[in-house]
């Protein structure tokens, strides 16, 4: 009878029993660790840190905003002060012809009056010589000059195929040879280099 009872016992019974014991021991150890004073102190510190961080954000938010606004105000004040000084120096130390031309530009009621005043201002500032010189580092003036000669000669010879090819070469790029560079139009009060103006006229007529 004892042999029969031993034969009927499951083979993995002791293994299952030891596994349950290990699992129960691990759970008991976790409960003991969580209930220890060190664990409670660490949890309270983490909770206190979470409650403290939003308060720092709330304290520093408004001072930082005020400092940023003050910096923007100082920068704008310096900018407008410098602009006012430049404008005042131009009016105080500019020649009388320049001041008269500026007043005429400000009082101009139509395009013709404004252009005439701008031409007078260019003349008062000796900018006509700059316009007459084709050389400039802001555009490839040799290429523009060659294109201008090609357009004029093709039109005078009434060679329409040659004129078409010249126009296609000029209009392939909007800023052909850099002739639309902003610095070329910011130098004077009206117009730009005579070479560029003649080139524009030739392309428009072509």
Coordinates of C-alpha atoms in Angstrom, one line a residue:
X1 CA 0.0 0.0 0.0
X2 CA 2.9 2.4 0.8
X3 CA 4.4 1.7 -2.7
X4 CA 1.1 2.5 -4.4
X5 CA 0.8 5.8 -2.6
X6 CA 4.3 6.8 -3.6
X7 CA 3.6 5.8 -7.2
X8 CA 0.5 8.0 -7.3
X9 CA 2.3 11.2 -6.0
X10 CA 2.9 13.7 -8.8
X11 CA 6.5 14.0 -9.9
X12 CA 6.7 17.8 -9.8
X13 CA 5.0 18.2 -6.5
X14 CA 8.1 19.3 -4.5
X15 CA 9.1 21.7 -7.3
X16 CA 5.7 23.4 -7.3
X17 CA 5.8 23.6 -3.5
X18 CA 9.2 25.2 -3.4
X19 CA 8.2 27.7 -6.2
X20 CA 5.2 28.8 -4.1
X21 CA 7.4 29.3 -1.1
X22 CA 9.9 31.4 -3.0
X23 CA 7.1 33.6 -4.4
X24 CA 5.5 34.1 -1.0
X25 CA 8.9 35.0 0.5
X26 CA 9.5 37.6 -2.2
X27 CA 6.1 39.2 -1.7
X28 CA 6.7 39.3 2.1
X29 CA 10.1 40.9 1.5
X30 CA 8.6 43.6 -0.8
X31 CA 5.9 44.4 1.8
X32 CA 8.6 44.7 4.5
X33 CA 10.7 47.0 2.3
X34 CA 7.8 49.2 1.4
X35 CA 6.8 49.6 5.1
X36 CA 10.3 50.5 6.2
X37 CA 11.0 54.0 7.4
X38 CA 13.7 54.6 4.7
X39 CA 11.2 53.9 1.9
X40 CA 8.6 56.2 3.5
X41 CA 11.2 58.9 3.8
X42 CA 12.2 58.6 0.1
X43 CA 8.6 58.7 -1.1
X44 CA 7.9 61.8 1.0
X45 CA 11.0 63.5 -0.5
X46 CA 9.9 62.7 -4.0
X47 CA 6.4 64.1 -3.3
X48 CA 7.8 67.2 -1.8
X49 CA 10.1 67.8 -4.8
X50 CA 7.1 67.5 -7.2
X51 CA 5.2 70.0 -5.1
X52 CA 8.2 72.4 -5.0
X53 CA 9.0 72.5 -8.8
X54 CA 5.7 74.2 -9.9
X55 CA 6.1 76.9 -7.3
X56 CA 9.6 77.7 -8.7
X57 CA 8.1 78.0 -12.2
X58 CA 5.4 80.3 -10.9
X59 CA 7.9 82.5 -9.0
X60 CA 10.3 82.9 -11.9
X61 CA 7.8 83.3 -14.7
X62 CA 6.9 86.9 -14.2
X63 CA 10.4 88.3 -13.4
X64 CA 11.8 86.6 -16.5
X65 CA 8.9 88.2 -18.6
X66 CA 9.6 91.6 -17.1
X67 CA 13.4 91.3 -17.9
X68 CA 12.6 90.2 -21.5
X69 CA 10.2 93.2 -22.0
X70 CA 12.8 95.6 -20.6
X71 CA 15.5 94.3 -22.9
X72 CA 13.2 94.7 -25.9
X73 CA 12.3 98.2 -24.8
X74 CA 16.0 99.2 -24.4
X75 CA 16.9 97.8 -27.9
X76 CA 14.0 99.7 -29.5
X77 CA 14.9 102.9 -27.7
X78 CA 18.5 102.7 -28.8
X79 CA 17.4 101.9 -32.4
X80 CA 15.1 104.9 -32.7
X81 CA 17.6 107.2 -30.9
X82 CA 20.3 106.3 -33.4
X83 CA 18.0 106.8 -36.3
X84 CA 16.9 110.2 -34.9
X85 CA 20.6 111.3 -34.5
X86 CA 21.4 110.2 -38.1
X87 CA 18.4 112.1 -39.4
X88 CA 19.3 115.2 -37.4
X89 CA 22.9 115.1 -38.5
X90 CA 21.9 114.8 -42.2
X91 CA 19.7 117.9 -41.8
X92 CA 22.2 119.9 -39.9
X93 CA 25.4 119.2 -41.8
X94 CA 24.1 118.6 -45.3
X95 CA 24.6 121.4 -47.9
X96 CA 21.8 123.8 -48.6
X97 CA 21.1 122.2 -52.1
X98 CA 20.7 118.8 -50.5
X99 CA 18.3 120.2 -47.9
X100 CA 16.2 122.0 -50.6
X101 CA 16.0 118.8 -52.7
X102 CA 14.9 116.8 -49.7
X103 CA 12.2 119.3 -48.9
X104 CA 11.1 119.2 -52.5
X105 CA 10.9 115.4 -52.4
X106 CA 8.8 115.5 -49.2
X107 CA 6.4 118.0 -50.7
X108 CA 6.1 116.4 -54.1
X109 CA 2.5 115.8 -55.1
X110 CA 3.1 113.7 -58.2
X111 CA 5.7 111.4 -59.8
X112 CA 7.2 114.0 -62.0
X113 CA 7.9 116.4 -59.2
X114 CA 9.3 113.6 -57.0
X115 CA 11.6 112.5 -59.9
X116 CA 12.8 116.0 -60.5
X117 CA 13.6 116.5 -56.8
X118 CA 15.4 113.1 -56.7
X119 CA 17.5 114.0 -59.7
X120 CA 18.4 117.3 -58.0
X121 CA 19.4 115.4 -54.8
X122 CA 21.6 113.0 -56.8
X123 CA 23.3 115.9 -58.4
X124 CA 23.8 117.7 -55.1
X125 CA 25.4 114.5 -53.7
X126 CA 27.7 114.0 -56.8
X127 CA 26.0 110.7 -57.7
X128 CA 25.7 111.4 -61.5
X129 CA 29.4 110.4 -61.9
X130 CA 28.7 107.1 -60.2
X131 CA 25.8 106.5 -62.5
X132 CA 27.9 107.2 -65.6
X133 CA 30.6 104.7 -64.6
X134 CA 29.6 101.2 -65.6
X135 CA 32.1 99.5 -63.3
X136 CA 30.7 98.0 -60.1
X137 CA 31.5 95.0 -57.9
X138 CA 27.8 94.3 -57.5
X139 CA 27.1 93.0 -61.0
X140 CA 29.0 91.6 -64.0
X141 CA 29.0 94.8 -66.0
X142 CA 31.0 93.4 -68.9
X143 CA 28.3 90.7 -69.5
X144 CA 25.5 93.3 -69.4
X145 CA 27.4 95.6 -71.8
X146 CA 28.0 92.7 -74.2
X147 CA 24.3 91.8 -74.0
X148 CA 23.3 95.4 -74.6
X149 CA 25.5 95.6 -77.8
X150 CA 24.0 92.3 -79.0
X151 CA 20.5 93.5 -78.6
X152 CA 21.1 96.9 -80.2
X153 CA 23.0 95.5 -83.2
X154 CA 20.4 92.8 -83.8
X155 CA 17.5 95.3 -83.7
X156 CA 19.3 97.8 -86.0
X157 CA 20.1 95.0 -88.5
X158 CA 16.5 93.7 -88.2
X159 CA 17.9 90.2 -87.6
X160 CA 15.0 88.9 -85.7
X161 CA 16.4 85.4 -85.1
X162 CA 19.5 86.9 -83.6
X163 CA 17.4 89.3 -81.5
X164 CA 15.3 86.3 -80.3
X165 CA 18.4 84.4 -79.2
X166 CA 19.8 87.5 -77.5
X167 CA 16.5 88.0 -75.6
X168 CA 16.3 84.4 -74.6
X169 CA 19.8 84.6 -73.2
X170 CA 19.0 87.7 -71.2
X171 CA 15.6 86.5 -69.9
X172 CA 16.7 83.0 -69.0
X173 CA 17.7 84.4 -65.5
X174 CA 15.7 87.1 -63.8
X175 CA 18.7 88.6 -62.2
X176 CA 20.8 88.4 -65.3
X177 CA 24.5 89.1 -64.5
X178 CA 23.4 90.5 -61.1
X179 CA 21.8 93.7 -62.7
X180 CA 19.0 93.6 -60.1
X181 CA 21.2 93.5 -57.1
X182 CA 19.6 95.7 -54.4
X183 CA 22.8 97.7 -53.7
X184 CA 22.7 99.1 -57.2
X185 CA 19.4 100.8 -56.6
X186 CA 20.0 101.9 -53.0
X187 CA 23.0 104.1 -53.9
X188 CA 21.1 106.9 -55.5
X189 CA 17.7 108.5 -54.9
X190 CA 16.4 107.7 -58.4
X191 CA 17.6 105.4 -61.1
X192 CA 20.9 103.4 -61.1
X193 CA 23.8 102.9 -63.5
X194 CA 23.2 104.2 -67.0
X195 CA 24.4 100.9 -68.4
X196 CA 21.7 99.0 -66.5
X197 CA 19.0 101.6 -67.5
X198 CA 20.0 101.3 -71.2
X199 CA 20.0 97.5 -70.9
X200 CA 16.4 97.6 -69.4
X201 CA 15.3 99.8 -72.3
X202 CA 16.8 97.5 -74.9
X203 CA 15.2 94.4 -73.4
X204 CA 11.8 96.3 -73.2
X205 CA 12.0 97.4 -76.8
X206 CA 13.1 94.0 -78.0

